[in-house]
């Protein structure tokens, strides 16, 4: 009897440990495009809890801090996406198309999974005076773990505003949102734990 109780106690402890949430962190250090020279710098911070009990606690948190975005590009909104490759050998163009493992059309970050790319993050809005972008958001679809992890992939900040794929008869809209040239990019890398104060919801 005591042996049986001990066995179940060990089993319960082991199962509990297996189910404990794990937190994943990553960073991405933006650099200007070599094809479209500019002075953009910035860092993107990522945090995601794998195995959290509440669904909303499993969503990936993203903090974007960018400086020196041009005030002369006729828009203060810029398309922002995860791209297929973490390749910078020929600058930002080497990062390829949007990360789209499910083969869906381009869309808004708030769309259903069948109506957006995994890497679709919509637009970031810059401050019209300082040229800074400081934005916090969460994404229910993108992940730092599992078969669709974005680790090692690229992030691109575009010169133009993403039209969010609204024009279904326009191939540019349904593939890139007609976001224009690539202003800056970076490669997503796993990191040590990031302090809570880096994330500003």
mmCIF file with all atom_site columns, C-alpha atoms in Angstrom:
data_model
loop_
_atom_site.group_PDB
_atom_site.id
_atom_site.type_symbol
_atom_site.label_atom_id
_atom_site.label_alt_id
_atom_site.label_comp_id
_atom_site.label_asym_id
_atom_site.label_entity_id
_atom_site.label_seq_id
_atom_site.pdbx_PDB_ins_code
_atom_site.Cartn_x
_atom_site.Cartn_y
_atom_site.Cartn_z
_atom_site.occupancy
_atom_site.B_iso_or_equiv
_atom_site.pdbx_formal_charge
_atom_site.auth_seq_id
_atom_site.auth_comp_id
_atom_site.auth_asym_id
_atom_site.auth_atom_id
_atom_site.pdbx_PDB_model_num
ATOM 1   C CA . UNK A 1 1   ? 0.000  0.000  0.000   1.00 0.00 ? 1   UNK A CA 1
ATOM 2   C CA . UNK A 1 2   ? 2.794  2.421  0.953   1.00 0.00 ? 2   UNK A CA 1
ATOM 3   C CA . UNK A 1 3   ? 4.630  1.536  -2.252  1.00 0.00 ? 3   UNK A CA 1
ATOM 4   C CA . UNK A 1 4   ? 1.537  2.383  -4.292  1.00 0.00 ? 4   UNK A CA 1
ATOM 5   C CA . UNK A 1 5   ? 1.070  5.726  -2.528  1.00 0.00 ? 5   UNK A CA 1
ATOM 6   C CA . UNK A 1 6   ? 4.732  6.588  -3.058  1.00 0.00 ? 6   UNK A CA 1
ATOM 7   C CA . UNK A 1 7   ? 4.493  5.708  -6.754  1.00 0.00 ? 7   UNK A CA 1
ATOM 8   C CA . UNK A 1 8   ? 1.491  7.968  -7.309  1.00 0.00 ? 8   UNK A CA 1
ATOM 9   C CA . UNK A 1 9   ? 3.124  10.791 -5.338  1.00 0.00 ? 9   UNK A CA 1
ATOM 10  C CA . UNK A 1 10  ? 6.227  10.642 -7.531  1.00 0.00 ? 10  UNK A CA 1
ATOM 11  C CA . UNK A 1 11  ? 4.055  10.458 -10.654 1.00 0.00 ? 11  UNK A CA 1
ATOM 12  C CA . UNK A 1 12  ? 2.058  13.510 -9.583  1.00 0.00 ? 12  UNK A CA 1
ATOM 13  C CA . UNK A 1 13  ? 5.178  15.567 -8.834  1.00 0.00 ? 13  UNK A CA 1
ATOM 14  C CA . UNK A 1 14  ? 6.712  14.588 -12.168 1.00 0.00 ? 14  UNK A CA 1
ATOM 15  C CA . UNK A 1 15  ? 3.545  15.474 -14.085 1.00 0.00 ? 15  UNK A CA 1
ATOM 16  C CA . UNK A 1 16  ? 3.323  18.843 -12.322 1.00 0.00 ? 16  UNK A CA 1
ATOM 17  C CA . UNK A 1 17  ? 6.913  19.671 -13.244 1.00 0.00 ? 17  UNK A CA 1
ATOM 18  C CA . UNK A 1 18  ? 6.321  18.675 -16.847 1.00 0.00 ? 18  UNK A CA 1
ATOM 19  C CA . UNK A 1 19  ? 3.397  21.086 -17.048 1.00 0.00 ? 19  UNK A CA 1
ATOM 20  C CA . UNK A 1 20  ? 5.144  24.075 -15.449 1.00 0.00 ? 20  UNK A CA 1
ATOM 21  C CA . UNK A 1 21  ? 5.096  27.057 -17.840 1.00 0.00 ? 21  UNK A CA 1
ATOM 22  C CA . UNK A 1 22  ? 8.374  28.050 -19.474 1.00 0.00 ? 22  UNK A CA 1
ATOM 23  C CA . UNK A 1 23  ? 9.136  31.582 -20.608 1.00 0.00 ? 23  UNK A CA 1
ATOM 24  C CA . UNK A 1 24  ? 10.933 32.205 -23.904 1.00 0.00 ? 24  UNK A CA 1
ATOM 25  C CA . UNK A 1 25  ? 12.758 35.447 -24.731 1.00 0.00 ? 25  UNK A CA 1
ATOM 26  C CA . UNK A 1 26  ? 14.238 36.900 -27.917 1.00 0.00 ? 26  UNK A CA 1
ATOM 27  C CA . UNK A 1 27  ? 15.651 40.160 -29.267 1.00 0.00 ? 27  UNK A CA 1
ATOM 28  C CA . UNK A 1 28  ? 16.070 41.691 -32.707 1.00 0.00 ? 28  UNK A CA 1
ATOM 29  C CA . UNK A 1 29  ? 18.431 44.664 -33.236 1.00 0.00 ? 29  UNK A CA 1
ATOM 30  C CA . UNK A 1 30  ? 17.240 46.760 -36.173 1.00 0.00 ? 30  UNK A CA 1
ATOM 31  C CA . UNK A 1 31  ? 19.787 48.056 -38.668 1.00 0.00 ? 31  UNK A CA 1
ATOM 32  C CA . UNK A 1 32  ? 19.255 50.307 -41.706 1.00 0.00 ? 32  UNK A CA 1
ATOM 33  C CA . UNK A 1 33  ? 18.836 48.775 -45.130 1.00 0.00 ? 33  UNK A CA 1
ATOM 34  C CA . UNK A 1 34  ? 21.988 48.883 -47.257 1.00 0.00 ? 34  UNK A CA 1
ATOM 35  C CA . UNK A 1 35  ? 19.790 49.290 -50.332 1.00 0.00 ? 35  UNK A CA 1
ATOM 36  C CA . UNK A 1 36  ? 17.839 52.254 -48.940 1.00 0.00 ? 36  UNK A CA 1
ATOM 37  C CA . UNK A 1 37  ? 20.315 54.100 -46.660 1.00 0.00 ? 37  UNK A CA 1
ATOM 38  C CA . UNK A 1 38  ? 18.916 55.743 -43.525 1.00 0.00 ? 38  UNK A CA 1
ATOM 39  C CA . UNK A 1 39  ? 19.794 56.204 -39.847 1.00 0.00 ? 39  UNK A CA 1
ATOM 40  C CA . UNK A 1 40  ? 17.229 53.885 -38.258 1.00 0.00 ? 40  UNK A CA 1
ATOM 41  C CA . UNK A 1 41  ? 18.278 52.006 -35.135 1.00 0.00 ? 41  UNK A CA 1
ATOM 42  C CA . UNK A 1 42  ? 16.223 50.116 -32.606 1.00 0.00 ? 42  UNK A CA 1
ATOM 43  C CA . UNK A 1 43  ? 15.508 46.967 -30.669 1.00 0.00 ? 43  UNK A CA 1
ATOM 44  C CA . UNK A 1 44  ? 12.543 44.618 -30.653 1.00 0.00 ? 44  UNK A CA 1
ATOM 45  C CA . UNK A 1 45  ? 11.969 42.555 -27.509 1.00 0.00 ? 45  UNK A CA 1
ATOM 46  C CA . UNK A 1 46  ? 9.953  39.336 -27.424 1.00 0.00 ? 46  UNK A CA 1
ATOM 47  C CA . UNK A 1 47  ? 8.515  37.312 -24.559 1.00 0.00 ? 47  UNK A CA 1
ATOM 48  C CA . UNK A 1 48  ? 6.198  34.304 -24.580 1.00 0.00 ? 48  UNK A CA 1
ATOM 49  C CA . UNK A 1 49  ? 5.048  31.885 -21.895 1.00 0.00 ? 49  UNK A CA 1
ATOM 50  C CA . UNK A 1 50  ? 4.710  28.321 -23.132 1.00 0.00 ? 50  UNK A CA 1
ATOM 51  C CA . UNK A 1 51  ? 2.236  26.183 -21.199 1.00 0.00 ? 51  UNK A CA 1
ATOM 52  C CA . UNK A 1 52  ? 0.366  28.995 -19.407 1.00 0.00 ? 52  UNK A CA 1
ATOM 53  C CA . UNK A 1 53  ? -3.103 27.939 -18.249 1.00 0.00 ? 53  UNK A CA 1
ATOM 54  C CA . UNK A 1 54  ? -4.946 30.956 -19.641 1.00 0.00 ? 54  UNK A CA 1
ATOM 55  C CA . UNK A 1 55  ? -4.906 31.353 -23.412 1.00 0.00 ? 55  UNK A CA 1
ATOM 56  C CA . UNK A 1 56  ? -4.210 35.088 -23.298 1.00 0.00 ? 56  UNK A CA 1
ATOM 57  C CA . UNK A 1 57  ? -1.134 34.434 -21.158 1.00 0.00 ? 57  UNK A CA 1
ATOM 58  C CA . UNK A 1 58  ? 0.305  32.316 -23.994 1.00 0.00 ? 58  UNK A CA 1
ATOM 59  C CA . UNK A 1 59  ? 0.211  35.153 -26.513 1.00 0.00 ? 59  UNK A CA 1
ATOM 60  C CA . UNK A 1 60  ? 3.562  36.541 -27.579 1.00 0.00 ? 60  UNK A CA 1
ATOM 61  C CA . UNK A 1 61  ? 4.434  39.984 -26.209 1.00 0.00 ? 61  UNK A CA 1
ATOM 62  C CA . UNK A 1 62  ? 6.358  42.349 -28.458 1.00 0.00 ? 62  UNK A CA 1
ATOM 63  C CA . UNK A 1 63  ? 7.966  45.644 -27.499 1.00 0.00 ? 63  UNK A CA 1
ATOM 64  C CA . UNK A 1 64  ? 9.282  47.820 -30.344 1.00 0.00 ? 64  UNK A CA 1
ATOM 65  C CA . UNK A 1 65  ? 11.678 50.720 -29.684 1.00 0.00 ? 65  UNK A CA 1
ATOM 66  C CA . UNK A 1 66  ? 12.890 52.455 -32.866 1.00 0.00 ? 66  UNK A CA 1
ATOM 67  C CA . UNK A 1 67  ? 14.694 55.773 -33.457 1.00 0.00 ? 67  UNK A CA 1
ATOM 68  C CA . UNK A 1 68  ? 15.402 57.990 -36.471 1.00 0.00 ? 68  UNK A CA 1
ATOM 69  C CA . UNK A 1 69  ? 12.520 57.024 -38.747 1.00 0.00 ? 69  UNK A CA 1
ATOM 70  C CA . UNK A 1 70  ? 12.377 59.558 -41.579 1.00 0.00 ? 70  UNK A CA 1
ATOM 71  C CA . UNK A 1 71  ? 9.777  62.317 -41.330 1.00 0.00 ? 71  UNK A CA 1
ATOM 72  C CA . UNK A 1 72  ? 9.942  62.931 -45.087 1.00 0.00 ? 72  UNK A CA 1
ATOM 73  C CA . UNK A 1 73  ? 8.451  59.709 -46.457 1.00 0.00 ? 73  UNK A CA 1
ATOM 74  C CA . UNK A 1 74  ? 4.851  60.994 -46.776 1.00 0.00 ? 74  UNK A CA 1
ATOM 75  C CA . UNK A 1 75  ? 3.494  58.554 -44.185 1.00 0.00 ? 75  UNK A CA 1
ATOM 76  C CA . UNK A 1 76  ? 3.790  58.005 -40.463 1.00 0.00 ? 76  UNK A CA 1
ATOM 77  C CA . UNK A 1 77  ? 2.667  54.374 -40.701 1.00 0.00 ? 77  UNK A CA 1
ATOM 78  C CA . UNK A 1 78  ? 5.007  51.597 -41.731 1.00 0.00 ? 78  UNK A CA 1
ATOM 79  C CA . UNK A 1 79  ? 4.385  47.956 -42.549 1.00 0.00 ? 79  UNK A CA 1
ATOM 80  C CA . UNK A 1 80  ? 6.022  45.610 -40.054 1.00 0.00 ? 80  UNK A CA 1
ATOM 81  C CA . UNK A 1 81  ? 6.381  41.889 -40.684 1.00 0.00 ? 81  UNK A CA 1
ATOM 82  C CA . UNK A 1 82  ? 8.275  38.689 -39.939 1.00 0.00 ? 82  UNK A CA 1
ATOM 83  C CA . UNK A 1 83  ? 10.036 37.463 -43.081 1.00 0.00 ? 83  UNK A CA 1
ATOM 84  C CA . UNK A 1 84  ? 11.023 33.970 -44.146 1.00 0.00 ? 84  UNK A CA 1
ATOM 85  C CA . UNK A 1 85  ? 14.792 34.156 -43.733 1.00 0.00 ? 85  UNK A CA 1
ATOM 86  C CA . UNK A 1 86  ? 17.252 35.509 -41.194 1.00 0.00 ? 86  UNK A CA 1
ATOM 87  C CA . UNK A 1 87  ? 19.659 36.264 -44.045 1.00 0.00 ? 87  UNK A CA 1
ATOM 88  C CA . UNK A 1 88  ? 21.313 39.686 -44.294 1.00 0.00 ? 88  UNK A CA 1
ATOM 89  C CA . UNK A 1 89  ? 24.008 38.768 -46.838 1.00 0.00 ? 89  UNK A CA 1
ATOM 90  C CA . UNK A 1 90  ? 22.584 41.238 -49.369 1.00 0.00 ? 90  UNK A CA 1
ATOM 91  C CA . UNK A 1 91  ? 20.846 43.477 -46.854 1.00 0.00 ? 91  UNK A CA 1
ATOM 92  C CA . UNK A 1 92  ? 17.142 43.416 -46.054 1.00 0.00 ? 92  UNK A CA 1
ATOM 93  C CA . UNK A 1 93  ? 16.097 42.026 -49.481 1.00 0.00 ? 93  UNK A CA 1
ATOM 94  C CA . UNK A 1 94  ? 17.810 38.727 -48.548 1.00 0.00 ? 94  UNK A CA 1
ATOM 95  C CA . UNK A 1 95  ? 15.121 38.074 -45.956 1.00 0.00 ? 95  UNK A CA 1
ATOM 96  C CA . UNK A 1 96  ? 12.722 36.915 -48.638 1.00 0.00 ? 96  UNK A CA 1
ATOM 97  C CA . UNK A 1 97  ? 8.915  37.044 -48.478 1.00 0.00 ? 97  UNK A CA 1
ATOM 98  C CA . UNK A 1 98  ? 6.675  37.228 -45.420 1.00 0.00 ? 98  UNK A CA 1
ATOM 99  C CA . UNK A 1 99  ? 6.885  34.204 -43.140 1.00 0.00 ? 99  UNK A CA 1
ATOM 100 C CA . UNK A 1 100 ? 3.848  32.233 -44.267 1.00 0.00 ? 100 UNK A CA 1
ATOM 101 C CA . UNK A 1 101 ? 4.095  28.537 -43.327 1.00 0.00 ? 101 UNK A CA 1
ATOM 102 C CA . UNK A 1 102 ? 0.330  28.042 -43.750 1.00 0.00 ? 102 UNK A CA 1
ATOM 103 C CA . UNK A 1 103 ? 0.141  29.334 -47.318 1.00 0.00 ? 103 UNK A CA 1
ATOM 104 C CA . UNK A 1 104 ? -2.523 31.950 -46.578 1.00 0.00 ? 104 UNK A CA 1
ATOM 105 C CA . UNK A 1 105 ? -3.119 35.424 -48.028 1.00 0.00 ? 105 UNK A CA 1
ATOM 106 C CA . UNK A 1 106 ? -1.696 38.546 -46.400 1.00 0.00 ? 106 UNK A CA 1
ATOM 107 C CA . UNK A 1 107 ? -3.885 40.302 -43.832 1.00 0.00 ? 107 UNK A CA 1
ATOM 108 C CA . UNK A 1 108 ? -4.160 42.193 -40.564 1.00 0.00 ? 108 UNK A CA 1
ATOM 109 C CA . UNK A 1 109 ? -2.696 40.963 -37.280 1.00 0.00 ? 109 UNK A CA 1
ATOM 110 C CA . UNK A 1 110 ? -6.243 40.797 -35.874 1.00 0.00 ? 110 UNK A CA 1
ATOM 111 C CA . UNK A 1 111 ? -7.519 38.521 -38.655 1.00 0.00 ? 111 UNK A CA 1
ATOM 112 C CA . UNK A 1 112 ? -8.254 34.829 -38.215 1.00 0.00 ? 112 UNK A CA 1
ATOM 113 C CA . UNK A 1 113 ? -5.318 32.441 -38.907 1.00 0.00 ? 113 UNK A CA 1
ATOM 114 C CA . UNK A 1 114 ? -6.873 31.569 -42.281 1.00 0.00 ? 114 UNK A CA 1
ATOM 115 C CA . UNK A 1 115 ? -6.803 35.233 -43.361 1.00 0.00 ? 115 UNK A CA 1
ATOM 116 C CA . UNK A 1 116 ? -3.265 36.380 -42.486 1.00 0.00 ? 116 UNK A CA 1
ATOM 117 C CA . UNK A 1 117 ? 0.353  35.284 -42.575 1.00 0.00 ? 117 UNK A CA 1
ATOM 118 C CA . UNK A 1 118 ? 1.951  34.101 -39.346 1.00 0.00 ? 118 UNK A CA 1
ATOM 119 C CA . UNK A 1 119 ? 4.345  37.016 -39.847 1.00 0.00 ? 119 UNK A CA 1
ATOM 120 C CA . UNK A 1 120 ? 1.718  39.729 -40.404 1.00 0.00 ? 120 UNK A CA 1
ATOM 121 C CA . UNK A 1 121 ? 1.985  42.475 -37.784 1.00 0.00 ? 121 UNK A CA 1
ATOM 122 C CA . UNK A 1 122 ? 0.212  45.327 -39.554 1.00 0.00 ? 122 UNK A CA 1
ATOM 123 C CA . UNK A 1 123 ? 1.571  48.873 -39.204 1.00 0.00 ? 123 UNK A CA 1
ATOM 124 C CA . UNK A 1 124 ? 3.701  50.732 -36.708 1.00 0.00 ? 124 UNK A CA 1
ATOM 125 C CA . UNK A 1 125 ? 3.056  54.456 -36.261 1.00 0.00 ? 125 UNK A CA 1
ATOM 126 C CA . UNK A 1 126 ? 5.934  56.847 -35.725 1.00 0.00 ? 126 UNK A CA 1
ATOM 127 C CA . UNK A 1 127 ? 5.853  60.026 -33.693 1.00 0.00 ? 127 UNK A CA 1
ATOM 128 C CA . UNK A 1 128 ? 5.450  62.855 -36.252 1.00 0.00 ? 128 UNK A CA 1
ATOM 129 C CA . UNK A 1 129 ? 7.859  65.117 -34.368 1.00 0.00 ? 129 UNK A CA 1
ATOM 130 C CA . UNK A 1 130 ? 10.650 62.867 -33.091 1.00 0.00 ? 130 UNK A CA 1
ATOM 131 C CA . UNK A 1 131 ? 10.561 60.057 -35.645 1.00 0.00 ? 131 UNK A CA 1
ATOM 132 C CA . UNK A 1 132 ? 10.455 57.514 -32.834 1.00 0.00 ? 132 UNK A CA 1
ATOM 133 C CA . UNK A 1 133 ? 8.357  54.371 -32.706 1.00 0.00 ? 133 UNK A CA 1
ATOM 134 C CA . UNK A 1 134 ? 7.567  52.962 -29.277 1.00 0.00 ? 134 UNK A CA 1
ATOM 135 C CA . UNK A 1 135 ? 4.862  50.298 -29.417 1.00 0.00 ? 135 UNK A CA 1
ATOM 136 C CA . UNK A 1 136 ? 3.788  47.326 -27.318 1.00 0.00 ? 136 UNK A CA 1
ATOM 137 C CA . UNK A 1 137 ? 1.488  44.651 -28.722 1.00 0.00 ? 137 UNK A CA 1
ATOM 138 C CA . UNK A 1 138 ? 0.576  40.997 -28.321 1.00 0.00 ? 138 UNK A CA 1
ATOM 139 C CA . UNK A 1 139 ? 0.006  38.424 -31.045 1.00 0.00 ? 139 UNK A CA 1
ATOM 140 C CA . UNK A 1 140 ? -2.102 35.308 -30.609 1.00 0.00 ? 140 UNK A CA 1
ATOM 141 C CA . UNK A 1 141 ? -0.585 33.482 -33.622 1.00 0.00 ? 141 UNK A CA 1
ATOM 142 C CA . UNK A 1 142 ? 3.164  34.085 -33.782 1.00 0.00 ? 142 UNK A CA 1
ATOM 143 C CA . UNK A 1 143 ? 5.333  31.885 -31.546 1.00 0.00 ? 143 UNK A CA 1
ATOM 144 C CA . UNK A 1 144 ? 8.851  31.619 -30.158 1.00 0.00 ? 144 UNK A CA 1
ATOM 145 C CA . UNK A 1 145 ? 8.576  27.832 -29.870 1.00 0.00 ? 145 UNK A CA 1
ATOM 146 C CA . UNK A 1 146 ? 7.279  24.859 -31.810 1.00 0.00 ? 146 UNK A CA 1
ATOM 147 C CA . UNK A 1 147 ? 7.269  24.071 -35.539 1.00 0.00 ? 147 UNK A CA 1
ATOM 148 C CA . UNK A 1 148 ? 6.244  27.627 -36.512 1.00 0.00 ? 148 UNK A CA 1
ATOM 149 C CA . UNK A 1 149 ? 8.765  29.393 -34.279 1.00 0.00 ? 149 UNK A CA 1
ATOM 150 C CA . UNK A 1 150 ? 10.022 32.714 -35.622 1.00 0.00 ? 150 UNK A CA 1
ATOM 151 C CA . UNK A 1 151 ? 13.448 32.343 -34.002 1.00 0.00 ? 151 UNK A CA 1
ATOM 152 C CA . UNK A 1 152 ? 16.174 32.819 -36.587 1.00 0.00 ? 152 UNK A CA 1
ATOM 153 C CA . UNK A 1 153 ? 13.839 34.563 -39.014 1.00 0.00 ? 153 UNK A CA 1
ATOM 154 C CA . UNK A 1 154 ? 13.892 38.193 -40.091 1.00 0.00 ? 154 UNK A CA 1
ATOM 155 C CA . UNK A 1 155 ? 11.862 41.257 -39.153 1.00 0.00 ? 155 UNK A CA 1
ATOM 156 C CA . UNK A 1 156 ? 11.447 44.088 -41.660 1.00 0.00 ? 156 UNK A CA 1
ATOM 157 C CA . UNK A 1 157 ? 10.219 47.660 -41.174 1.00 0.00 ? 157 UNK A CA 1
ATOM 158 C CA . UNK A 1 158 ? 8.882  48.993 -44.476 1.00 0.00 ? 158 UNK A CA 1
ATOM 159 C CA . UNK A 1 159 ? 8.828  52.477 -45.988 1.00 0.00 ? 159 UNK A CA 1
ATOM 160 C CA . UNK A 1 160 ? 5.112  52.456 -46.774 1.00 0.00 ? 160 UNK A CA 1
ATOM 161 C CA . UNK A 1 161 ? 1.825  51.770 -45.052 1.00 0.00 ? 161 UNK A CA 1
ATOM 162 C CA . UNK A 1 162 ? 0.514  48.199 -45.147 1.00 0.00 ? 162 UNK A CA 1
ATOM 163 C CA . UNK A 1 163 ? -2.952 48.092 -46.730 1.00 0.00 ? 163 UNK A CA 1
ATOM 164 C CA . UNK A 1 164 ? -3.621 44.906 -44.705 1.00 0.00 ? 164 UNK A CA 1
ATOM 165 C CA . UNK A 1 165 ? -4.519 42.833 -47.749 1.00 0.00 ? 165 UNK A CA 1
ATOM 166 C CA . UNK A 1 166 ? -7.913 44.435 -48.266 1.00 0.00 ? 166 UNK A CA 1
ATOM 167 C CA . UNK A 1 167 ? -7.752 44.428 -52.081 1.00 0.00 ? 167 UNK A CA 1
ATOM 168 C CA . UNK A 1 168 ? -8.256 40.758 -52.904 1.00 0.00 ? 168 UNK A CA 1
ATOM 169 C CA . UNK A 1 169 ? -7.834 41.351 -56.651 1.00 0.00 ? 169 UNK A CA 1
ATOM 170 C CA . UNK A 1 170 ? -4.401 42.969 -56.240 1.00 0.00 ? 170 UNK A CA 1
ATOM 171 C CA . UNK A 1 171 ? -1.505 40.467 -55.898 1.00 0.00 ? 171 UNK A CA 1
ATOM 172 C CA . UNK A 1 172 ? 0.579  43.131 -54.166 1.00 0.00 ? 172 UNK A CA 1
ATOM 173 C CA . UNK A 1 173 ? -2.099 43.640 -51.530 1.00 0.00 ? 173 UNK A CA 1
ATOM 174 C CA . UNK A 1 174 ? -2.603 39.922 -50.875 1.00 0.00 ? 174 UNK A CA 1
ATOM 175 C CA . UNK A 1 175 ? 1.120  39.173 -50.620 1.00 0.00 ? 175 UNK A CA 1
ATOM 176 C CA . UNK A 1 176 ? 2.813  42.185 -49.009 1.00 0.00 ? 176 UNK A CA 1
ATOM 177 C CA . UNK A 1 177 ? 0.111  44.770 -48.327 1.00 0.00 ? 177 UNK A CA 1
ATOM 178 C CA . UNK A 1 178 ? 1.927  47.034 -50.812 1.00 0.00 ? 178 UNK A CA 1
ATOM 179 C CA . UNK A 1 179 ? 4.171  48.110 -47.946 1.00 0.00 ? 179 UNK A CA 1
ATOM 180 C CA . UNK A 1 180 ? 6.943  49.387 -50.176 1.00 0.00 ? 180 UNK A CA 1
ATOM 181 C CA . UNK A 1 181 ? 10.711 49.318 -49.761 1.00 0.00 ? 181 UNK A CA 1
ATOM 182 C CA . UNK A 1 182 ? 12.513 47.815 -46.780 1.00 0.00 ? 182 UNK A CA 1
ATOM 183 C CA . UNK A 1 183 ? 13.798 50.527 -44.439 1.00 0.00 ? 183 UNK A CA 1
ATOM 184 C CA . UNK A 1 184 ? 15.416 48.385 -41.754 1.00 0.00 ? 184 UNK A CA 1
ATOM 185 C CA . UNK A 1 185 ? 15.649 44.770 -40.675 1.00 0.00 ? 185 UNK A CA 1
ATOM 186 C CA . UNK A 1 186 ? 17.053 42.377 -38.101 1.00 0.00 ? 186 UNK A CA 1
ATOM 187 C CA . UNK A 1 187 ? 17.343 38.696 -37.200 1.00 0.00 ? 187 UNK A CA 1
ATOM 188 C CA . UNK A 1 188 ? 15.337 37.312 -34.259 1.00 0.00 ? 188 UNK A CA 1
ATOM 189 C CA . UNK A 1 189 ? 17.676 35.665 -31.747 1.00 0.00 ? 189 UNK A CA 1
ATOM 190 C CA . UNK A 1 190 ? 16.966 33.795 -28.535 1.00 0.00 ? 190 UNK A CA 1
ATOM 191 C CA . UNK A 1 191 ? 18.043 35.822 -25.519 1.00 0.00 ? 191 UNK A CA 1
ATOM 192 C CA . UNK A 1 192 ? 18.525 35.704 -21.777 1.00 0.00 ? 192 UNK A CA 1
ATOM 193 C CA . UNK A 1 193 ? 15.522 36.775 -19.673 1.00 0.00 ? 193 UNK A CA 1
ATOM 194 C CA . UNK A 1 194 ? 14.457 40.348 -20.419 1.00 0.00 ? 194 UNK A CA 1
ATOM 195 C CA . UNK A 1 195 ? 13.446 42.628 -17.493 1.00 0.00 ? 195 UNK A CA 1
ATOM 196 C CA . UNK A 1 196 ? 9.745  43.342 -17.117 1.00 0.00 ? 196 UNK A CA 1
ATOM 197 C CA . UNK A 1 197 ? 10.286 47.087 -17.476 1.00 0.00 ? 197 UNK A CA 1
ATOM 198 C CA . UNK A 1 198 ? 11.323 46.605 -21.111 1.00 0.00 ? 198 UNK A CA 1
ATOM 199 C CA . UNK A 1 199 ? 7.716  45.706 -21.898 1.00 0.00 ? 199 UNK A CA 1
ATOM 200 C CA . UNK A 1 200 ? 5.418  48.732 -21.670 1.00 0.00 ? 200 UNK A CA 1
ATOM 201 C CA . UNK A 1 201 ? 1.751  47.692 -22.194 1.00 0.00 ? 201 UNK A CA 1
#
